Amino acid sequence: MPLAHLAKCSARSITTADILFDDVTKDQFPRDEETREAFGFNRCFHWKEESRLPGLYRGFLLFLHDREISPVELNKWQKTAPLRGRSRGSMPYPEIAEGDTSRGFFETSIYSKTQPQCVHQLQGPENLILRASIPNPNSVELDLWYDFGFALCTDEYHEKNLGALYSKLVGGESLFRDYDTSLGIASNCDATLPTCSFDEFWRAWRDGTMADLFDKYSVDGGLDGDTGSGLGRNIGFHHLREFLAFPFEKHELRPSLWRLKHLLALDDNTPLTGFPEIVEASHEYGFTPQIDAQTRINLRQSYRELLDTVDPLEVHRAMERGELLGCSESQLIFVGERARDVLQKMNLTRLKKNGGISHKLA
């Protein structure tokens, strides 16, 4: 039963198993945080592990030999017994359940008690890089998601590929080779790929020469053009070389648009008290303390749609010229009335600052 229909017609409450079942049938990764936690997605060390879990659950829920497992039964198992024990003998391909694909993901209570403390500190830069992980944009302590250019990617797929590039730069293809080996899969990874040291990596980040490392070690063809990871087709990614060229002490000189993208990546209810750089930059795009919650929602939606279709730096230039509303309308982006008023005032303010008031706007 579709999730929307279930929510409307069923007498029972919607569970995380129902949400997982809905995602599995739609062939998409779960986004609901409770569902991701309940079924092990948040326990994956990197995206290659996570990419195997949907297939495992599809087999569990849709393709068993004898019968399908209902979301009700799956929810009961998840709450009362380790799922891994249930998977053995139930799966049409039992070896899947026996391999590293399921190891550690299902035993929720055991996992939190047995893993060393360092494993939980995944925000550590070295761990994130070696595991090809995506930094958390909501992290207040570390600004890695922004500092390493993930704000330039338009979606999670390209963020994962960018994480893989950093991992290859420091660790070569050992992560991917070892993971394939653990699953008994023949690996075509290159064991001789040259890598840089962490010391070299951090010096390059500090000095604004990170792009030179990609050139030096020829990781997936460097940062220019259409890379083997498909990042060249990602709107904004071709600005990464310029973005990484700012040394640490000049990070605040980067175009404020990238902080706007950081704002859009945050959970909608995330307080901005721990993100002063985002607060300052977002003011340039109309997110001032004077606007109400509905206007913020309208602005977020409009900017997301605009940045999906227009080069981000062109949006930034339109803001600086006082033409942001016109830029949005030229792309047939719907702008709510409240957001329109904000953009109109922004245009006037910017034009006054630039010394050229448009008669149409005055």
Short mmCIF file of C-alpha atoms in Angstrom, two decimals:
data_model
loop_
_atom_site.label_atom_id
_atom_site.label_comp_id
_atom_site.label_asym_id
_atom_site.label_seq_id
_atom_site.Cartn_x
_atom_site.Cartn_y
_atom_site.Cartn_z
CA MET A 1 0.00 0.00 0.00
CA PRO A 2 1.45 3.43 -0.91
CA LEU A 3 2.65 5.42 2.09
CA ALA A 4 0.28 8.33 1.46
CA HIS A 5 -2.69 5.97 1.23
CA LEU A 6 -1.55 4.12 4.34
CA ALA A 7 -1.31 7.34 6.31
CA LYS A 8 -4.83 8.33 5.25
CA CYS A 9 -6.67 5.03 5.55
CA SER A 10 -4.86 2.81 8.04
CA ALA A 11 -5.83 2.65 11.69
CA ARG A 12 -2.24 1.94 12.78
CA SER A 13 0.62 4.39 13.06
CA ILE A 14 3.21 4.79 10.32
CA THR A 15 6.49 3.11 11.30
CA THR A 16 10.05 3.41 10.06
CA ALA A 17 9.55 0.04 8.34
CA ASP A 18 6.67 1.54 6.33
CA ILE A 19 8.89 4.42 5.26
CA LEU A 20 11.69 2.02 4.33
CA PHE A 21 9.28 -0.11 2.31
CA ASP A 22 8.04 2.98 0.45
CA ASP A 23 11.62 4.05 -0.33
CA VAL A 24 12.59 0.55 -1.46
CA THR A 25 9.67 0.29 -3.87
CA LYS A 26 10.62 3.70 -5.30
CA ASP A 27 14.28 2.62 -5.59
CA GLN A 28 15.56 5.52 -3.51
CA PHE A 29 17.68 5.96 -0.40
CA PRO A 30 15.81 6.72 2.83
CA ARG A 31 15.98 10.36 3.90
CA ASP A 32 13.99 10.11 7.11
CA GLU A 33 16.56 10.19 9.94
CA GLU A 34 14.70 7.77 12.21
CA THR A 35 14.44 5.27 9.35
CA ARG A 36 18.13 5.64 8.50
CA GLU A 37 19.05 5.06 12.13
CA ALA A 38 16.68 2.12 12.64
CA PHE A 39 17.87 0.21 9.58
CA GLY A 40 21.59 0.87 9.66
CA PHE A 41 22.11 3.52 7.00
CA ASN A 42 23.72 5.87 9.52
CA ARG A 43 26.19 3.14 10.48
CA CYS A 44 27.80 3.01 7.06
CA PHE A 45 31.38 4.25 7.08
CA HIS A 46 31.19 5.43 3.47
CA TRP A 47 28.82 5.59 0.52
CA LYS A 48 29.92 2.25 -1.00
CA GLU A 49 28.56 0.48 2.05
CA GLU A 50 25.34 2.46 2.03
CA SER A 51 24.78 1.75 -1.66
CA ARG A 52 24.42 -1.98 -0.90
CA LEU A 53 21.79 -1.70 1.81
CA PRO A 54 18.80 -0.85 -0.43
CA GLY A 55 19.40 -4.00 -2.47
CA LEU A 56 19.57 -6.03 0.72
CA TYR A 57 16.23 -4.69 1.90
CA ARG A 58 14.66 -5.10 -1.54
CA GLY A 59 15.49 -8.79 -1.28
CA PHE A 60 14.09 -8.84 2.23
CA LEU A 61 10.81 -7.12 1.37
CA LEU A 62 10.09 -7.97 -2.24
CA PHE A 63 11.97 -10.99 -3.56
CA LEU A 64 11.94 -13.81 -1.02
CA HIS A 65 11.38 -17.31 -2.42
CA ASP A 66 8.53 -18.31 -0.12
CA ARG A 67 6.82 -15.06 0.77
CA GLU A 68 7.36 -11.35 1.11
CA ILE A 69 8.11 -9.85 4.50
CA SER A 70 5.53 -7.21 5.38
CA PRO A 71 6.54 -3.85 6.86
CA VAL A 72 4.59 -4.81 9.99
CA GLU A 73 6.72 -7.92 10.47
CA LEU A 74 9.92 -6.09 9.62
CA ASN A 75 9.09 -3.43 12.19
CA LYS A 76 8.51 -6.13 14.82
CA TRP A 77 11.84 -7.79 14.01
CA GLN A 78 13.67 -4.48 14.13
CA LYS A 79 12.35 -3.76 17.62
CA THR A 80 12.62 -7.22 19.16
CA ALA A 81 15.53 -9.10 17.55
CA PRO A 82 18.66 -8.49 15.48
CA LEU A 83 17.77 -8.30 11.81
CA ARG A 84 20.95 -10.05 10.77
CA GLY A 85 19.84 -13.30 12.39
CA ARG A 86 16.55 -13.04 10.55
CA SER A 87 18.28 -12.45 7.23
CA ARG A 88 20.18 -15.73 7.32
CA GLY A 89 18.10 -18.42 5.67
CA SER A 90 15.41 -15.96 4.60
CA MET A 91 17.20 -14.23 1.76
CA PRO A 92 17.05 -15.70 -1.74
CA TYR A 93 20.84 -15.25 -1.75
CA PRO A 94 21.96 -16.06 1.82
CA GLU A 95 25.57 -15.20 1.10
CA ILE A 96 24.53 -11.54 0.85
CA ALA A 97 23.35 -11.58 4.43
CA GLU A 98 26.52 -13.35 5.57
CA GLY A 99 28.96 -10.85 4.06
CA ASP A 100 30.18 -7.46 5.20
CA THR A 101 27.14 -5.89 3.58
CA SER A 102 25.06 -6.62 6.66
CA ARG A 103 27.73 -6.95 9.34
CA GLY A 104 27.25 -4.42 12.11
CA PHE A 105 24.33 -2.59 10.53
CA PHE A 106 21.52 -4.54 12.16
CA GLU A 107 22.63 -4.97 15.78
CA THR A 108 21.60 -1.50 16.93
CA SER A 109 22.19 -1.93 20.66
CA ILE A 110 25.37 -3.99 20.26
CA TYR A 111 26.91 -1.50 17.84
CA SER A 112 26.80 1.44 20.20
CA LYS A 113 28.34 -0.59 23.05
CA THR A 114 31.20 -2.35 21.27
CA GLN A 115 32.64 0.20 18.84
CA PRO A 116 35.65 2.15 20.15
CA GLN A 117 35.11 5.83 20.81
CA CYS A 118 37.27 6.88 17.88
CA VAL A 119 34.86 5.20 15.45
CA HIS A 120 32.06 7.47 16.65
CA GLN A 121 34.17 10.55 15.98
CA LEU A 122 33.66 10.38 12.25
CA GLN A 123 33.89 14.13 12.01
CA GLY A 124 37.69 13.78 12.21
CA PRO A 125 39.10 15.04 8.89
CA GLU A 126 41.40 12.06 8.34
CA ASN A 127 38.61 9.54 8.87
CA LEU A 128 36.27 11.40 6.55
CA ILE A 129 38.82 11.68 3.78
CA LEU A 130 40.03 8.09 3.91
CA ARG A 131 36.48 6.73 3.98
CA ALA A 132 35.34 8.95 1.10
CA SER A 133 32.65 10.30 3.41
CA ILE A 134 30.66 13.47 2.96
CA PRO A 135 31.22 15.95 5.81
CA ASN A 136 28.08 17.02 7.65
CA PRO A 137 27.03 20.55 6.59
CA ASN A 138 25.23 20.89 9.94
CA SER A 139 28.46 20.49 11.93
CA VAL A 140 29.19 23.53 14.07
CA GLU A 141 32.61 22.34 15.23
CA LEU A 142 34.14 21.67 11.80
CA ASP A 143 33.44 23.56 8.60
CA LEU A 144 34.72 20.80 6.31
CA TRP A 145 31.64 20.59 4.08
CA TYR A 146 32.18 24.19 3.04
CA ASP A 147 35.97 24.39 3.21
CA PHE A 148 36.54 21.43 0.91
CA GLY A 149 34.10 22.57 -1.75
CA PHE A 150 31.11 20.29 -1.23
CA ALA A 151 28.97 23.42 -1.41
CA LEU A 152 29.80 23.57 -5.11
CA CYS A 153 28.03 20.28 -5.87
CA THR A 154 24.36 20.33 -6.78
CA ASP A 155 23.36 16.98 -5.31
CA GLU A 156 24.46 14.17 -3.03
CA TYR A 157 25.63 12.02 -5.96
CA HIS A 158 28.29 14.56 -6.90
CA GLU A 159 29.18 15.15 -3.25
CA LYS A 160 29.95 11.44 -2.93
CA ASN A 161 32.12 11.55 -6.03
CA LEU A 162 34.00 14.56 -4.69
CA GLY A 163 34.56 12.69 -1.43
CA ALA A 164 35.93 9.78 -3.44
CA LEU A 165 38.37 12.14 -5.20
CA TYR A 166 39.76 13.33 -1.88
CA SER A 167 40.02 9.74 -0.67
CA LYS A 168 41.99 8.73 -3.77
CA LEU A 169 44.27 11.73 -3.37
CA VAL A 170 45.34 10.66 0.13
CA GLY A 171 44.72 6.92 0.21
CA GLY A 172 44.80 5.87 -3.43
CA GLU A 173 42.30 3.17 -4.25
CA SER A 174 43.05 1.07 -1.17
CA LEU A 175 39.66 1.84 0.40
CA PHE A 176 37.77 0.58 -2.63
CA ARG A 177 40.12 -2.35 -3.23
CA ASP A 178 39.90 -3.53 0.38
CA TYR A 179 36.15 -3.19 0.41
CA ASP A 180 35.75 -5.22 -2.78
CA THR A 181 38.05 -7.87 -1.32
CA SER A 182 36.00 -8.06 1.89
CA LEU A 183 32.96 -8.90 -0.22
CA GLY A 184 34.80 -11.48 -2.29
CA ILE A 185 34.57 -9.32 -5.42
CA ALA A 186 37.40 -9.15 -7.93
CA SER A 187 38.76 -5.60 -7.82
CA ASN A 188 40.11 -3.64 -10.77
CA CYS A 189 41.52 -0.89 -8.54
CA ASP A 190 45.05 0.32 -9.22
CA ALA A 191 47.30 -0.57 -6.28
CA THR A 192 50.15 1.60 -7.63
CA LEU A 193 48.26 4.90 -7.72
CA PRO A 194 50.54 7.59 -6.21
CA THR A 195 49.20 9.43 -3.17
CA CYS A 196 50.09 12.50 -1.14
CA SER A 197 50.80 12.54 2.59
CA PHE A 198 48.45 14.14 5.11
CA ASP A 199 51.10 16.73 5.84
CA GLU A 200 51.23 17.68 2.17
CA PHE A 201 47.44 17.63 2.02
CA TRP A 202 46.93 20.02 4.92
CA ARG A 203 49.67 22.39 3.82
CA ALA A 204 47.99 22.62 0.42
CA TRP A 205 44.61 23.32 2.04
CA ARG A 206 46.15 26.01 4.25
CA ASP A 207 48.05 27.68 1.43
CA GLY A 208 45.33 27.51 -1.23
CA THR A 209 47.22 25.07 -3.47
CA MET A 210 44.90 22.07 -3.15
CA ALA A 211 44.08 22.08 -6.86
CA ASP A 212 47.78 21.69 -7.61
CA LEU A 213 47.76 18.38 -5.70
CA PHE A 214 45.04 17.00 -7.95
CA ASP A 215 47.14 18.02 -10.94
CA LYS A 216 50.33 16.58 -9.45
CA TYR A 217 48.80 13.20 -8.67
CA SER A 218 46.46 13.21 -11.68
CA VAL A 219 43.48 12.06 -9.63
CA ASP A 220 40.75 11.21 -12.16
CA GLY A 221 42.22 13.71 -14.59
CA GLY A 222 42.43 16.57 -12.10
CA LEU A 223 39.74 19.19 -11.52
CA ASP A 224 39.30 20.57 -15.03
CA GLY A 225 36.86 19.35 -17.64
CA ASP A 226 34.66 16.28 -17.48
CA THR A 227 36.26 13.96 -14.95
CA GLY A 228 35.82 10.24 -14.77
CA SER A 229 33.52 10.80 -11.80
CA GLY A 230 31.15 12.91 -13.84
CA LEU A 231 31.88 16.02 -11.80
CA GLY A 232 32.62 18.13 -14.85
CA ARG A 233 28.92 18.05 -15.70
CA ASN A 234 27.97 19.26 -12.24
CA ILE A 235 26.83 22.88 -12.28
CA GLY A 236 29.35 24.88 -10.27
CA PHE A 237 31.97 22.16 -9.94
CA HIS A 238 34.17 23.78 -12.56
CA HIS A 239 34.60 26.63 -10.05
CA LEU A 240 36.29 24.30 -7.56
CA ARG A 241 39.81 25.19 -8.69
CA GLU A 242 39.11 28.86 -8.01
CA PHE A 243 37.34 28.06 -4.72
CA LEU A 244 40.28 26.03 -3.38
CA ALA A 245 42.78 28.72 -4.41
CA PHE A 246 41.85 30.91 -1.43
CA PRO A 247 44.36 30.37 1.42
CA PHE A 248 42.99 29.81 4.90
CA GLU A 249 43.31 33.41 6.04
CA LYS A 250 41.31 34.61 3.01
CA HIS A 251 38.42 32.14 3.04
CA GLU A 252 36.03 34.98 3.89
CA LEU A 253 36.80 36.57 0.50
CA ARG A 254 35.10 33.76 -1.40
CA PRO A 255 31.81 34.76 -3.08
CA SER A 256 28.99 34.83 -0.52
CA LEU A 257 26.91 32.64 -2.85
CA TRP A 258 28.73 29.55 -1.59
CA ARG A 259 27.61 30.33 1.96
CA LEU A 260 24.07 30.72 0.64
CA LYS A 261 24.37 27.18 -0.71
CA HIS A 262 25.60 26.12 2.72
CA LEU A 263 22.46 27.66 4.22
CA LEU A 264 20.28 25.73 1.77
CA ALA A 265 22.05 22.49 2.72
CA LEU A 266 21.27 22.87 6.42
CA ASP A 267 18.26 21.21 7.95
CA ASP A 268 15.44 23.75 7.78
CA ASN A 269 15.16 23.99 11.57
CA THR A 270 18.89 24.27 12.26
CA PRO A 271 19.58 27.38 14.41
CA LEU A 272 22.14 29.67 12.80
CA THR A 273 23.71 30.82 16.06
CA GLY A 274 26.71 28.57 15.42
CA PHE A 275 27.16 29.70 11.80
CA PRO A 276 28.13 33.40 11.83
CA GLU A 277 29.62 33.19 8.33
CA ILE A 278 26.33 31.89 6.94
CA VAL A 279 24.35 34.58 8.76
CA GLU A 280 26.53 37.35 7.34
CA ALA A 281 26.46 36.01 3.79
CA SER A 282 22.75 35.19 3.78
CA HIS A 283 21.91 38.81 4.58
CA GLU A 284 23.09 39.68 1.08
CA TYR A 285 20.42 37.34 -0.27
CA GLY A 286 17.53 38.66 1.81
CA PHE A 287 17.64 36.40 4.87
CA THR A 288 17.48 39.19 7.42
CA PRO A 289 16.02 39.03 10.96
CA GLN A 290 13.06 41.12 9.78
CA ILE A 291 11.51 38.49 7.49
CA ASP A 292 9.06 35.91 8.80
CA ALA A 293 9.22 32.11 8.61
CA GLN A 294 7.00 31.82 5.53
CA THR A 295 9.13 34.29 3.61
CA ARG A 296 12.24 32.31 4.53
CA ILE A 297 10.61 29.18 3.15
CA ASN A 298 9.68 30.99 -0.08
CA LEU A 299 13.21 32.33 -0.49
CA ARG A 300 14.78 28.93 0.13
CA GLN A 301 12.54 27.31 -2.46
CA SER A 302 13.21 30.01 -5.05
CA TYR A 303 16.98 29.89 -4.57
CA ARG A 304 17.06 26.09 -4.75
CA GLU A 305 15.19 26.12 -8.06
CA LEU A 306 17.36 28.92 -9.43
CA LEU A 307 20.63 27.23 -8.49
CA ASP A 308 19.48 24.01 -10.10
CA THR A 309 19.41 25.75 -13.48
CA VAL A 310 21.82 28.70 -13.39
CA ASP A 311 25.56 28.83 -12.80
CA PRO A 312 25.92 29.80 -9.12
CA LEU A 313 28.40 32.59 -9.84
CA GLU A 314 25.99 34.10 -12.36
CA VAL A 315 23.42 34.22 -9.56
CA HIS A 316 26.03 35.95 -7.40
CA ARG A 317 26.76 38.49 -10.13
CA ALA A 318 23.03 39.14 -10.57
CA MET A 319 22.79 39.86 -6.85
CA GLU A 320 25.69 42.30 -7.04
CA ARG A 321 24.11 44.09 -10.03
CA GLY A 322 20.71 44.38 -8.35
CA GLU A 323 19.11 42.04 -10.89
CA LEU A 324 18.34 38.96 -8.82
CA LEU A 325 14.57 39.16 -9.28
CA GLY A 326 14.95 39.52 -13.03
CA CYS A 327 17.40 36.62 -13.10
CA SER A 328 14.85 34.41 -11.34
CA GLU A 329 11.97 35.43 -13.59
CA SER A 330 14.05 34.93 -16.74
CA GLN A 331 14.44 31.28 -15.72
CA LEU A 332 10.67 30.97 -15.07
CA ILE A 333 11.37 30.42 -11.38
CA PHE A 334 8.24 30.88 -9.27
CA VAL A 335 8.78 33.56 -6.66
CA GLY A 336 6.12 33.94 -3.97
CA GLU A 337 4.80 37.41 -3.22
CA ARG A 338 6.66 37.71 0.06
CA ALA A 339 9.92 36.58 -1.48
CA ARG A 340 9.31 38.91 -4.42
CA ASP A 341 9.04 41.88 -2.05
CA VAL A 342 12.35 40.90 -0.44
CA LEU A 343 14.13 40.57 -3.79
CA GLN A 344 12.64 43.87 -4.96
CA LYS A 345 14.01 45.65 -1.90
CA MET A 346 17.36 43.92 -2.37
CA ASN A 347 17.50 45.17 -5.95
CA LEU A 348 16.80 48.75 -4.83
CA THR A 349 19.40 48.60 -2.08
CA ARG A 350 22.05 47.18 -4.40
CA LEU A 351 21.30 49.68 -7.18
CA LYS A 352 21.57 52.56 -4.72
CA LYS A 353 24.89 51.18 -3.53
CA ASN A 354 26.07 50.87 -7.12
CA GLY A 355 24.93 54.43 -7.86
CA GLY A 356 22.32 53.58 -10.50
CA ILE A 357 18.60 53.54 -9.62
CA SER A 358 16.36 52.00 -12.26
CA HIS A 359 13.31 54.19 -13.04
CA LYS A 360 11.25 51.02 -13.26
CA LEU A 361 12.14 50.06 -9.68
CA ALA A 362 12.16 53.54 -8.17
#
